[in-house]
Amino acid sequence: MNASAVSATPAEQLHLAHASLRSGQLGAAASTLRSLLRVQPHSALGWLVLGDTLDRAGLKRDAIRARAAALRHGRSAGWFRNMETTPEPWRPVIKDLIADVNRLLYDTVAGGLQQVIAAHGATAMRRVAHAMNVYIGRVQDRPYSPHQAPKFLFFPGLEEGPFHDPNLHPWSARLVDGYDRIREEALAVLHDAAALESFLTFQPGQSKTGYLGGDGAKPAWDAFFFYRHGKRYDANHARAPFTSALLEEIERCEIEGQAPEICFSVLQPGTRIMPHYGVTNTRLVYHLPLLVPADCALHVFGGGEHAWREREPVLFDDTFQHEAWNRSALPRIVLLMDCWNPHLRPEERSAMRVLVELISAYQDFGDPDFERVIAAIG
């Protein structure tokens, strides 16, 4: 890439990359796009031109992923959400792009279904296949409750409802039996502010308004993580060895990059967690209340208000809209963990792990590595 391209504005770099692409100079186009995306990684048009460049280079799958990134960033900027929010010249391109992205998703799901059916048989996978067809939009099936709206995936056919019996998981009794020592370890880390981190993460410039509220001096939802997004926090396990040993012995919901999510959840005084929805009803949320001052509660829409009681676990479906609050002057602590929906059969849990990991790998929950894909153009 020449020096003028390096010093060009982003608009000029886009023009240079597009001109190189039109003239068949794929390497020059890729080099210019590398310079652009290093400075503006959220450039929807940059990702779109990179997708065209990768397509011309014969890297079809990477091209679709780059174009999916273009869709994602464009939608964040208010574009491409529908044809009305897409500039007229781009409408045919975006329409075809959505079809390409959906086709790759269908292929990913279809391949995953073949894999789990081969492992468990078509009869055992009947509900799983139906859930996947709902996910990709081939069939329609919705929760019966207007309060339930999974952000990612709805698995029809499971017993529906906001609250479930925690004793459906045999390991719940083992946690209750160890309650006193679990509580002792939780209280020990509570007095070390450095051991806690925010349960919620925000991008630069993103406000916590809409996520957290309350009239406390410093409203906060903190956590001492044993696992987060499937990653084991070894140092925290070492600080709470009794709790750690119990967690290692029980069945955990394990999905690469996503689960388990297990922590001492600390709701600070005067904090309200605003109403929100969870991702999928294949997983439920388990609470073992460890320290509960007065006027602390969980409210699951469609199920009512539940006041935590120490030592008494609660299991709920967080795809129902829910909120929580601590209106007291003391912190509230629960052992929080996501867990498999107990109404999923063992073979269905195994299948959902495979399928969700495949879908996650396809979506990548972020952008492709543009340095890698640009290098692949050669």
mmCIF file of C-alpha atoms in Angstrom:
data_model
loop_
_atom_site.group_PDB
_atom_site.id
_atom_site.type_symbol
_atom_site.label_atom_id
_atom_site.label_comp_id
_atom_site.label_asym_id
_atom_site.label_seq_id
_atom_site.Cartn_x
_atom_site.Cartn_y
_atom_site.Cartn_z
ATOM 1 C CA MET A 1 0.000 0.000 0.000
ATOM 2 C CA ASN A 2 1.421 3.404 -0.883
ATOM 3 C CA ALA A 3 2.043 6.201 1.601
ATOM 4 C CA SER A 4 -0.934 8.234 0.371
ATOM 5 C CA ALA A 5 -3.279 5.428 1.374
ATOM 6 C CA VAL A 6 -1.824 5.336 4.882
ATOM 7 C CA SER A 7 -2.359 9.073 5.371
ATOM 8 C CA ALA A 8 -5.779 9.142 3.696
ATOM 9 C CA THR A 9 -8.977 9.815 5.572
ATOM 10 C CA PRO A 10 -11.302 6.842 6.220
ATOM 11 C CA ALA A 11 -13.572 7.981 3.370
ATOM 12 C CA GLU A 12 -10.572 8.206 1.038
ATOM 13 C CA GLN A 13 -9.372 4.770 2.171
ATOM 14 C CA LEU A 14 -12.773 3.293 1.374
ATOM 15 C CA HIS A 15 -12.629 4.871 -2.079
ATOM 16 C CA LEU A 16 -9.081 3.562 -2.647
ATOM 17 C CA ALA A 17 -9.997 0.054 -1.500
ATOM 18 C CA HIS A 18 -13.081 -0.008 -3.699
ATOM 19 C CA ALA A 19 -11.096 1.251 -6.709
ATOM 20 C CA SER A 20 -8.439 -1.434 -6.145
ATOM 21 C CA LEU A 21 -11.139 -4.071 -5.896
ATOM 22 C CA ARG A 22 -12.780 -2.955 -9.148
ATOM 23 C CA SER A 23 -9.436 -3.171 -10.945
ATOM 24 C CA GLY A 24 -8.747 -6.647 -9.558
ATOM 25 C CA GLN A 25 -5.915 -5.568 -7.235
ATOM 26 C CA LEU A 26 -7.081 -7.643 -4.282
ATOM 27 C CA GLY A 27 -3.842 -7.309 -2.331
ATOM 28 C CA ALA A 28 -3.927 -3.513 -2.552
ATOM 29 C CA ALA A 29 -7.585 -3.449 -1.526
ATOM 30 C CA ALA A 30 -6.838 -5.715 1.440
ATOM 31 C CA SER A 31 -3.889 -3.575 2.599
ATOM 32 C CA THR A 32 -5.956 -0.405 2.494
ATOM 33 C CA LEU A 33 -8.779 -2.090 4.410
ATOM 34 C CA ARG A 34 -6.338 -3.315 7.043
ATOM 35 C CA SER A 35 -5.242 0.286 7.625
ATOM 36 C CA LEU A 36 -8.858 1.452 7.779
ATOM 37 C CA LEU A 37 -10.138 -1.236 10.158
ATOM 38 C CA ARG A 38 -7.223 -0.800 12.544
ATOM 39 C CA VAL A 39 -8.409 2.770 13.121
ATOM 40 C CA GLN A 40 -12.156 2.259 12.608
ATOM 41 C CA PRO A 41 -12.980 -1.354 13.553
ATOM 42 C CA HIS A 42 -16.721 -0.546 13.561
ATOM 43 C CA SER A 43 -16.815 0.738 9.970
ATOM 44 C CA ALA A 44 -19.803 -1.020 8.400
ATOM 45 C CA LEU A 45 -18.747 -0.014 4.885
ATOM 46 C CA GLY A 46 -15.184 -1.132 5.568
ATOM 47 C CA TRP A 47 -16.402 -4.592 6.538
ATOM 48 C CA LEU A 48 -18.723 -4.628 3.539
ATOM 49 C CA VAL A 49 -15.892 -3.906 1.086
ATOM 50 C CA LEU A 50 -13.706 -6.454 2.883
ATOM 51 C CA GLY A 51 -16.481 -9.009 2.352
ATOM 52 C CA ASP A 52 -16.492 -8.254 -1.367
ATOM 53 C CA THR A 53 -12.695 -8.539 -1.476
ATOM 54 C CA LEU A 54 -12.713 -11.900 0.315
ATOM 55 C CA ASP A 55 -15.454 -13.132 -1.984
ATOM 56 C CA ARG A 56 -13.393 -12.217 -5.058
ATOM 57 C CA ALA A 57 -10.444 -14.056 -3.482
ATOM 58 C CA GLY A 58 -12.546 -17.212 -3.190
ATOM 59 C CA LEU A 59 -12.737 -17.108 0.618
ATOM 60 C CA LYS A 60 -16.515 -17.524 0.691
ATOM 61 C CA ARG A 61 -17.067 -18.335 4.368
ATOM 62 C CA ASP A 62 -14.810 -15.510 5.571
ATOM 63 C CA ALA A 63 -16.606 -13.200 3.130
ATOM 64 C CA ILE A 64 -19.961 -13.990 4.704
ATOM 65 C CA ARG A 65 -18.578 -13.444 8.207
ATOM 66 C CA ALA A 66 -17.123 -10.058 7.197
ATOM 67 C CA ARG A 67 -20.455 -9.100 5.669
ATOM 68 C CA ALA A 68 -22.240 -10.231 8.826
ATOM 69 C CA ALA A 69 -19.953 -7.843 10.753
ATOM 70 C CA ALA A 70 -20.985 -5.100 8.307
ATOM 71 C CA LEU A 71 -24.633 -5.834 9.087
ATOM 72 C CA ARG A 72 -24.006 -5.804 12.830
ATOM 73 C CA HIS A 73 -22.138 -2.491 12.844
ATOM 74 C CA GLY A 74 -24.532 -0.918 10.378
ATOM 75 C CA ARG A 75 -27.492 -1.841 12.556
ATOM 76 C CA SER A 76 -25.728 -0.393 15.622
ATOM 77 C CA ALA A 77 -25.480 2.870 13.692
ATOM 78 C CA GLY A 78 -29.162 2.739 12.727
ATOM 79 C CA TRP A 79 -28.724 1.329 9.226
ATOM 80 C CA PHE A 80 -29.731 -1.990 7.655
ATOM 81 C CA ARG A 81 -32.388 -2.831 10.257
ATOM 82 C CA ASN A 82 -34.895 -3.035 7.436
ATOM 83 C CA MET A 83 -35.182 -1.725 3.891
ATOM 84 C CA GLU A 84 -36.457 1.645 5.147
ATOM 85 C CA THR A 85 -33.250 2.205 7.148
ATOM 86 C CA THR A 86 -31.048 1.076 4.248
ATOM 87 C CA PRO A 87 -29.968 3.735 1.713
ATOM 88 C CA GLU A 88 -31.607 3.068 -1.661
ATOM 89 C CA PRO A 89 -28.376 2.163 -3.537
ATOM 90 C CA TRP A 90 -27.510 -0.441 -0.901
ATOM 91 C CA ARG A 91 -30.878 -2.198 -0.685
ATOM 92 C CA PRO A 92 -30.245 -4.980 -3.244
ATOM 93 C CA VAL A 93 -26.815 -5.620 -1.696
ATOM 94 C CA ILE A 94 -28.163 -5.783 1.873
ATOM 95 C CA LYS A 95 -31.090 -7.994 0.836
ATOM 96 C CA ASP A 96 -28.700 -10.497 -0.764
ATOM 97 C CA LEU A 97 -26.334 -10.207 2.199
ATOM 98 C CA ILE A 98 -29.047 -11.099 4.696
ATOM 99 C CA ALA A 99 -29.942 -14.114 2.543
ATOM 100 C CA ASP A 100 -26.280 -15.219 2.453
ATOM 101 C CA VAL A 101 -25.861 -14.847 6.218
ATOM 102 C CA ASN A 102 -29.081 -16.771 6.868
ATOM 103 C CA ARG A 103 -28.058 -19.503 4.434
ATOM 104 C CA LEU A 104 -24.789 -20.047 6.290
ATOM 105 C CA LEU A 105 -26.702 -20.161 9.582
ATOM 106 C CA TYR A 106 -29.104 -22.752 8.150
ATOM 107 C CA ASP A 107 -26.154 -24.835 6.951
ATOM 108 C CA THR A 108 -24.530 -24.593 10.399
ATOM 109 C CA VAL A 109 -27.703 -25.710 12.162
ATOM 110 C CA ALA A 110 -28.405 -28.469 9.627
ATOM 111 C CA GLY A 111 -24.893 -29.849 10.016
ATOM 112 C CA GLY A 112 -25.195 -29.775 13.778
ATOM 113 C CA LEU A 113 -28.535 -31.578 13.689
ATOM 114 C CA GLN A 114 -27.076 -34.327 11.524
ATOM 115 C CA GLN A 115 -24.283 -34.694 14.062
ATOM 116 C CA VAL A 116 -26.533 -35.011 17.140
ATOM 117 C CA ILE A 117 -29.065 -37.253 15.362
ATOM 118 C CA ALA A 118 -26.233 -39.582 14.396
ATOM 119 C CA ALA A 119 -25.158 -39.663 18.055
ATOM 120 C CA HIS A 120 -28.561 -40.033 19.730
ATOM 121 C CA GLY A 121 -31.125 -41.059 17.112
ATOM 122 C CA ALA A 122 -33.931 -39.131 15.407
ATOM 123 C CA THR A 123 -36.570 -40.023 17.992
ATOM 124 C CA ALA A 124 -34.511 -38.757 20.928
ATOM 125 C CA MET A 125 -33.717 -35.557 18.995
ATOM 126 C CA ARG A 126 -37.300 -34.764 17.968
ATOM 127 C CA ARG A 127 -37.695 -31.834 20.380
ATOM 128 C CA VAL A 128 -34.176 -30.582 19.633
ATOM 129 C CA ALA A 129 -34.866 -30.576 15.883
ATOM 130 C CA HIS A 130 -38.098 -28.665 16.452
ATOM 131 C CA ALA A 131 -36.298 -26.085 18.615
ATOM 132 C CA MET A 132 -33.680 -25.568 15.920
ATOM 133 C CA ASN A 133 -36.338 -25.115 13.253
ATOM 134 C CA VAL A 134 -37.966 -22.501 15.473
ATOM 135 C CA TYR A 135 -34.595 -20.801 15.932
ATOM 136 C CA ILE A 136 -33.923 -20.454 12.196
ATOM 137 C CA GLY A 137 -37.516 -19.442 11.477
ATOM 138 C CA ARG A 138 -38.668 -22.444 9.479
ATOM 139 C CA VAL A 139 -41.554 -23.026 11.892
ATOM 140 C CA GLN A 140 -43.335 -20.774 14.369
ATOM 141 C CA ASP A 141 -43.645 -21.678 18.036
ATOM 142 C CA ARG A 142 -43.754 -19.160 20.860
ATOM 143 C CA PRO A 143 -43.898 -19.197 24.661
ATOM 144 C CA TYR A 144 -47.425 -19.200 25.981
ATOM 145 C CA SER A 145 -46.683 -16.375 28.417
ATOM 146 C CA PRO A 146 -46.461 -12.776 27.187
ATOM 147 C CA HIS A 147 -43.841 -12.241 29.911
ATOM 148 C CA GLN A 148 -41.376 -14.710 28.365
ATOM 149 C CA ALA A 149 -39.047 -13.609 25.551
ATOM 150 C CA PRO A 150 -35.728 -15.480 25.234
ATOM 151 C CA LYS A 151 -33.100 -13.224 23.664
ATOM 152 C CA PHE A 152 -31.389 -16.119 21.871
ATOM 153 C CA LEU A 153 -33.246 -19.431 21.711
ATOM 154 C CA PHE A 154 -36.628 -20.813 22.767
ATOM 155 C CA PHE A 155 -36.881 -24.579 23.288
ATOM 156 C CA PRO A 156 -40.580 -25.532 23.005
ATOM 157 C CA GLY A 157 -41.989 -28.514 24.847
ATOM 158 C CA LEU A 158 -40.317 -27.897 28.184
ATOM 159 C CA GLU A 159 -42.470 -27.298 31.228
ATOM 160 C CA GLU A 160 -43.094 -23.571 31.124
ATOM 161 C CA GLY A 161 -43.383 -21.213 34.044
ATOM 162 C CA PRO A 162 -41.374 -18.559 35.850
ATOM 163 C CA PHE A 163 -40.427 -20.692 38.881
ATOM 164 C CA HIS A 164 -39.346 -24.339 39.096
ATOM 165 C CA ASP A 165 -38.594 -26.762 41.916
ATOM 166 C CA PRO A 166 -34.845 -26.532 42.717
ATOM 167 C CA ASN A 167 -34.942 -30.093 44.061
ATOM 168 C CA LEU A 168 -35.396 -31.332 40.503
ATOM 169 C CA HIS A 169 -31.609 -31.009 40.479
ATOM 170 C CA PRO A 170 -30.257 -33.657 42.902
ATOM 171 C CA TRP A 171 -27.178 -31.532 43.591
ATOM 172 C CA SER A 172 -29.283 -28.768 45.185
ATOM 173 C CA ALA A 173 -29.553 -30.751 48.432
ATOM 174 C CA ARG A 174 -25.761 -31.058 48.591
ATOM 175 C CA LEU A 175 -25.366 -27.287 48.363
ATOM 176 C CA VAL A 176 -27.990 -26.752 51.061
ATOM 177 C CA ASP A 177 -26.211 -29.293 53.278
ATOM 178 C CA GLY A 178 -23.010 -27.251 52.890
ATOM 179 C CA TYR A 179 -24.813 -23.966 53.471
ATOM 180 C CA ASP A 180 -23.021 -22.846 56.651
ATOM 181 C CA ARG A 181 -19.521 -23.214 55.226
ATOM 182 C CA ILE A 182 -20.513 -21.704 51.867
ATOM 183 C CA ARG A 183 -21.933 -18.700 53.717
ATOM 184 C CA GLU A 184 -18.790 -18.391 55.834
ATOM 185 C CA GLU A 185 -16.619 -18.226 52.693
ATOM 186 C CA ALA A 186 -18.960 -15.719 51.036
ATOM 187 C CA LEU A 187 -18.859 -13.402 54.051
ATOM 188 C CA ALA A 188 -15.059 -13.585 54.097
ATOM 189 C CA VAL A 189 -14.723 -12.320 50.522
ATOM 190 C CA LEU A 190 -17.452 -9.718 51.046
ATOM 191 C CA HIS A 191 -15.104 -7.770 53.339
ATOM 192 C CA ASP A 192 -12.430 -7.609 50.600
ATOM 193 C CA ALA A 193 -13.666 -5.080 48.032
ATOM 194 C CA ALA A 194 -10.764 -5.955 45.735
ATOM 195 C CA ALA A 195 -12.106 -9.496 45.404
ATOM 196 C CA LEU A 196 -15.329 -8.270 43.816
ATOM 197 C CA GLU A 197 -15.978 -7.065 40.292
ATOM 198 C CA SER A 198 -19.033 -5.725 38.535
ATOM 199 C CA PHE A 199 -21.429 -8.397 37.351
ATOM 200 C CA LEU A 200 -22.309 -6.140 34.435
ATOM 201 C CA THR A 201 -19.773 -4.960 31.866
ATOM 202 C CA PHE A 202 -20.190 -1.827 29.798
ATOM 203 C CA GLN A 203 -18.501 -0.580 26.643
ATOM 204 C CA PRO A 204 -16.736 2.829 26.783
ATOM 205 C CA GLY A 205 -19.381 5.523 26.779
ATOM 206 C CA GLN A 206 -22.195 3.057 27.535
ATOM 207 C CA SER A 207 -24.401 4.051 30.468
ATOM 208 C CA LYS A 208 -25.629 1.638 33.131
ATOM 209 C CA THR A 209 -28.954 3.476 33.044
ATOM 210 C CA GLY A 210 -31.577 0.938 32.093
ATOM 211 C CA TYR A 211 -29.590 -1.846 33.771
ATOM 212 C CA LEU A 212 -29.123 -0.612 37.332
ATOM 213 C CA GLY A 213 -31.037 1.865 39.469
ATOM 214 C CA GLY A 214 -31.927 2.457 43.078
ATOM 215 C CA ASP A 215 -31.520 5.192 45.658
ATOM 216 C CA GLY A 216 -28.373 3.890 47.348
ATOM 217 C CA ALA A 217 -25.216 5.978 47.637
ATOM 218 C CA LYS A 218 -23.431 3.635 45.225
ATOM 219 C CA PRO A 219 -25.885 1.242 43.542
ATOM 220 C CA ALA A 220 -23.933 -1.771 42.276
ATOM 221 C CA TRP A 221 -24.289 -5.413 41.356
ATOM 222 C CA ASP A 222 -20.982 -7.074 42.231
ATOM 223 C CA ALA A 223 -19.734 -10.631 41.950
ATOM 224 C CA PHE A 224 -17.043 -13.015 43.141
ATOM 225 C CA PHE A 225 -16.809 -15.335 40.148
ATOM 226 C CA PHE A 226 -15.996 -19.032 40.255
ATOM 227 C CA TYR A 227 -16.823 -19.304 36.549
ATOM 228 C CA ARG A 228 -17.746 -16.681 34.002
ATOM 229 C CA HIS A 229 -18.595 -17.346 30.351
ATOM 230 C CA GLY A 230 -17.223 -20.843 30.924
ATOM 231 C CA LYS A 231 -13.839 -19.622 32.210
ATOM 232 C CA ARG A 232 -12.669 -20.959 35.582
ATOM 233 C CA TYR A 233 -11.352 -18.331 38.014
ATOM 234 C CA ASP A 234 -8.681 -20.415 39.704
ATOM 235 C CA ALA A 235 -7.641 -17.788 42.274
ATOM 236 C CA ASN A 236 -11.219 -17.406 43.491
ATOM 237 C CA HIS A 237 -11.630 -21.176 43.776
ATOM 238 C CA ALA A 238 -8.534 -21.190 45.978
ATOM 239 C CA ARG A 239 -10.025 -18.474 48.233
ATOM 240 C CA ALA A 240 -13.258 -20.419 48.773
ATOM 241 C CA PRO A 241 -12.083 -24.052 48.809
ATOM 242 C CA PHE A 242 -15.160 -25.631 50.367
ATOM 243 C CA THR A 243 -17.555 -23.986 47.899
ATOM 244 C CA SER A 244 -15.164 -24.787 45.075
ATOM 245 C CA ALA A 245 -15.031 -28.470 45.967
ATOM 246 C CA LEU A 246 -18.831 -28.713 45.965
ATOM 247 C CA LEU A 247 -19.106 -26.925 42.623
ATOM 248 C CA GLU A 248 -16.552 -29.281 41.093
ATOM 249 C CA GLU A 249 -18.557 -32.315 42.213
ATOM 250 C CA ILE A 250 -21.962 -31.344 40.817
ATOM 251 C CA GLU A 251 -23.261 -31.395 37.258
ATOM 252 C CA ARG A 252 -22.607 -28.005 35.662
ATOM 253 C CA CYS A 253 -24.053 -26.497 32.504
ATOM 254 C CA GLU A 254 -20.913 -26.349 30.356
ATOM 255 C CA ILE A 255 -20.912 -24.579 26.985
ATOM 256 C CA GLU A 256 -17.625 -23.317 25.613
ATOM 257 C CA GLY A 257 -17.318 -19.559 25.869
ATOM 258 C CA GLN A 258 -20.678 -19.182 27.616
ATOM 259 C CA ALA A 259 -21.293 -21.411 30.624
ATOM 260 C CA PRO A 260 -21.067 -22.095 33.464
ATOM 261 C CA GLU A 261 -21.668 -18.758 35.126
ATOM 262 C CA ILE A 262 -21.298 -19.196 38.908
ATOM 263 C CA CYS A 263 -20.583 -16.562 41.541
ATOM 264 C CA PHE A 264 -21.309 -15.073 44.904
ATOM 265 C CA SER A 265 -23.708 -12.389 43.671
ATOM 266 C CA VAL A 266 -23.642 -9.233 45.808
ATOM 267 C CA LEU A 267 -26.438 -6.711 45.464
ATOM 268 C CA GLN A 268 -25.235 -3.608 47.234
ATOM 269 C CA PRO A 269 -27.510 -1.471 49.456
ATOM 270 C CA GLY A 270 -30.078 0.625 47.654
ATOM 271 C CA THR A 271 -29.622 -1.151 44.303
ATOM 272 C CA ARG A 272 -32.264 -2.214 41.820
ATOM 273 C CA ILE A 273 -31.569 -4.513 38.859
ATOM 274 C CA MET A 274 -33.888 -3.229 36.152
ATOM 275 C CA PRO A 275 -36.331 -5.541 34.305
ATOM 276 C CA HIS A 276 -34.617 -7.669 31.660
ATOM 277 C CA TYR A 277 -34.728 -11.057 29.881
ATOM 278 C CA GLY A 278 -32.329 -14.008 29.741
ATOM 279 C CA VAL A 279 -31.028 -15.761 26.655
ATOM 280 C CA THR A 280 -32.575 -19.249 26.538
ATOM 281 C CA ASN A 281 -34.953 -21.475 28.484
ATOM 282 C CA THR A 282 -32.591 -24.435 28.077
ATOM 283 C CA ARG A 283 -30.827 -22.910 31.079
ATOM 284 C CA LEU A 284 -32.373 -21.764 34.367
ATOM 285 C CA VAL A 285 -30.950 -19.653 37.184
ATOM 286 C CA TYR A 286 -30.360 -21.093 40.665
ATOM 287 C CA HIS A 287 -29.984 -18.951 43.797
ATOM 288 C CA LEU A 288 -28.865 -20.165 47.213
ATOM 289 C CA PRO A 289 -29.502 -17.140 49.481
ATOM 290 C CA LEU A 290 -26.619 -16.587 51.919
ATOM 291 C CA LEU A 291 -27.186 -13.133 53.396
ATOM 292 C CA VAL A 292 -30.609 -11.527 52.993
ATOM 293 C CA PRO A 293 -31.490 -8.305 54.827
ATOM 294 C CA ALA A 294 -35.093 -7.132 55.012
ATOM 295 C CA ASP A 295 -36.729 -5.661 51.916
ATOM 296 C CA CYS A 296 -34.794 -7.648 49.311
ATOM 297 C CA ALA A 297 -36.691 -9.499 46.597
ATOM 298 C CA LEU A 298 -36.731 -11.044 43.158
ATOM 299 C CA HIS A 299 -39.720 -10.271 40.940
ATOM 300 C CA VAL A 300 -40.369 -12.545 37.966
ATOM 301 C CA PHE A 301 -43.150 -11.199 35.771
ATOM 302 C CA GLY A 302 -45.957 -13.704 35.521
ATOM 303 C CA GLY A 303 -44.829 -15.376 38.742
ATOM 304 C CA GLY A 304 -44.890 -12.573 41.267
ATOM 305 C CA GLU A 305 -42.512 -11.370 43.910
ATOM 306 C CA HIS A 306 -40.207 -13.782 45.733
ATOM 307 C CA ALA A 307 -38.495 -12.636 48.928
ATOM 308 C CA TRP A 308 -35.260 -14.591 49.312
ATOM 309 C CA ARG A 309 -34.949 -16.587 52.526
ATOM 310 C CA GLU A 310 -31.543 -17.676 53.742
ATOM 311 C CA ARG A 311 -30.786 -21.361 53.160
ATOM 312 C CA GLU A 312 -33.854 -21.793 50.871
ATOM 313 C CA PRO A 313 -32.867 -22.147 47.199
ATOM 314 C CA VAL A 314 -34.929 -20.783 44.330
ATOM 315 C CA LEU A 315 -34.852 -21.831 40.670
ATOM 316 C CA PHE A 316 -36.332 -19.581 38.003
ATOM 317 C CA ASP A 317 -36.481 -19.127 34.244
ATOM 318 C CA ASP A 318 -34.765 -15.844 33.480
ATOM 319 C CA THR A 319 -36.246 -15.693 29.972
ATOM 320 C CA PHE A 320 -39.269 -14.360 31.817
ATOM 321 C CA GLN A 321 -38.853 -10.652 32.381
ATOM 322 C CA HIS A 322 -37.447 -10.192 35.851
ATOM 323 C CA GLU A 323 -35.969 -7.642 38.219
ATOM 324 C CA ALA A 324 -34.499 -7.583 41.718
ATOM 325 C CA TRP A 325 -33.856 -5.071 44.459
ATOM 326 C CA ASN A 326 -32.115 -4.491 47.758
ATOM 327 C CA ARG A 327 -33.805 -1.612 49.544
ATOM 328 C CA SER A 328 -31.934 -2.223 52.782
ATOM 329 C CA ALA A 329 -28.752 -0.644 54.163
ATOM 330 C CA LEU A 330 -26.806 -3.943 53.985
ATOM 331 C CA PRO A 331 -25.526 -6.076 51.085
ATOM 332 C CA ARG A 332 -27.488 -9.087 49.861
ATOM 333 C CA ILE A 333 -25.518 -12.206 48.843
ATOM 334 C CA VAL A 334 -26.635 -15.317 46.966
ATOM 335 C CA LEU A 335 -24.705 -18.157 45.381
ATOM 336 C CA LEU A 336 -25.848 -17.688 41.778
ATOM 337 C CA MET A 337 -25.405 -20.214 39.008
ATOM 338 C CA ASP A 338 -26.892 -20.978 35.646
ATOM 339 C CA CYS A 339 -27.813 -24.628 35.238
ATOM 340 C CA TRP A 340 -29.486 -26.888 32.730
ATOM 341 C CA ASN A 341 -33.254 -26.763 32.651
ATOM 342 C CA PRO A 342 -34.072 -29.955 34.593
ATOM 343 C CA HIS A 343 -36.849 -30.763 32.108
ATOM 344 C CA LEU A 344 -34.259 -31.319 29.370
ATOM 345 C CA ARG A 345 -33.323 -34.979 28.981
ATOM 346 C CA PRO A 346 -29.615 -35.855 29.285
ATOM 347 C CA GLU A 347 -29.276 -36.504 25.555
ATOM 348 C CA GLU A 348 -30.972 -33.169 24.830
ATOM 349 C CA ARG A 349 -28.484 -31.365 27.079
ATOM 350 C CA SER A 350 -25.631 -32.992 25.204
ATOM 351 C CA ALA A 351 -27.162 -32.029 21.857
ATOM 352 C CA MET A 352 -27.827 -28.441 22.889
ATOM 353 C CA ARG A 353 -24.233 -28.055 23.996
ATOM 354 C CA VAL A 354 -23.034 -29.158 20.541
ATOM 355 C CA LEU A 355 -25.522 -26.973 18.675
ATOM 356 C CA VAL A 356 -25.052 -23.823 20.740
ATOM 357 C CA GLU A 357 -21.274 -24.112 20.451
ATOM 358 C CA LEU A 358 -21.604 -24.454 16.658
ATOM 359 C CA ILE A 359 -23.911 -21.446 16.439
ATOM 360 C CA SER A 360 -21.609 -19.449 18.715
ATOM 361 C CA ALA A 361 -18.606 -20.308 16.558
ATOM 362 C CA TYR A 362 -20.560 -19.141 13.507
ATOM 363 C CA GLN A 363 -21.675 -15.905 15.128
ATOM 364 C CA ASP A 364 -18.418 -15.483 17.051
ATOM 365 C CA PHE A 365 -20.250 -12.868 19.189
ATOM 366 C CA GLY A 366 -17.926 -10.355 17.556
ATOM 367 C CA ASP A 367 -16.022 -9.572 14.390
ATOM 368 C CA PRO A 368 -13.774 -11.948 12.457
ATOM 369 C CA ASP A 369 -10.044 -11.373 12.899
ATOM 370 C CA PHE A 370 -9.518 -9.025 9.958
ATOM 371 C CA GLU A 371 -5.720 -9.318 10.244
ATOM 372 C CA ARG A 372 -6.003 -13.072 9.693
ATOM 373 C CA VAL A 373 -8.514 -12.972 6.862
ATOM 374 C CA ILE A 374 -6.681 -10.155 5.074
ATOM 375 C CA ALA A 375 -3.434 -12.111 5.340
ATOM 376 C CA ALA A 376 -5.232 -15.079 3.761
ATOM 377 C CA ILE A 377 -5.840 -13.033 0.601
ATOM 378 C CA GLY A 378 -2.106 -13.150 -0.045
#
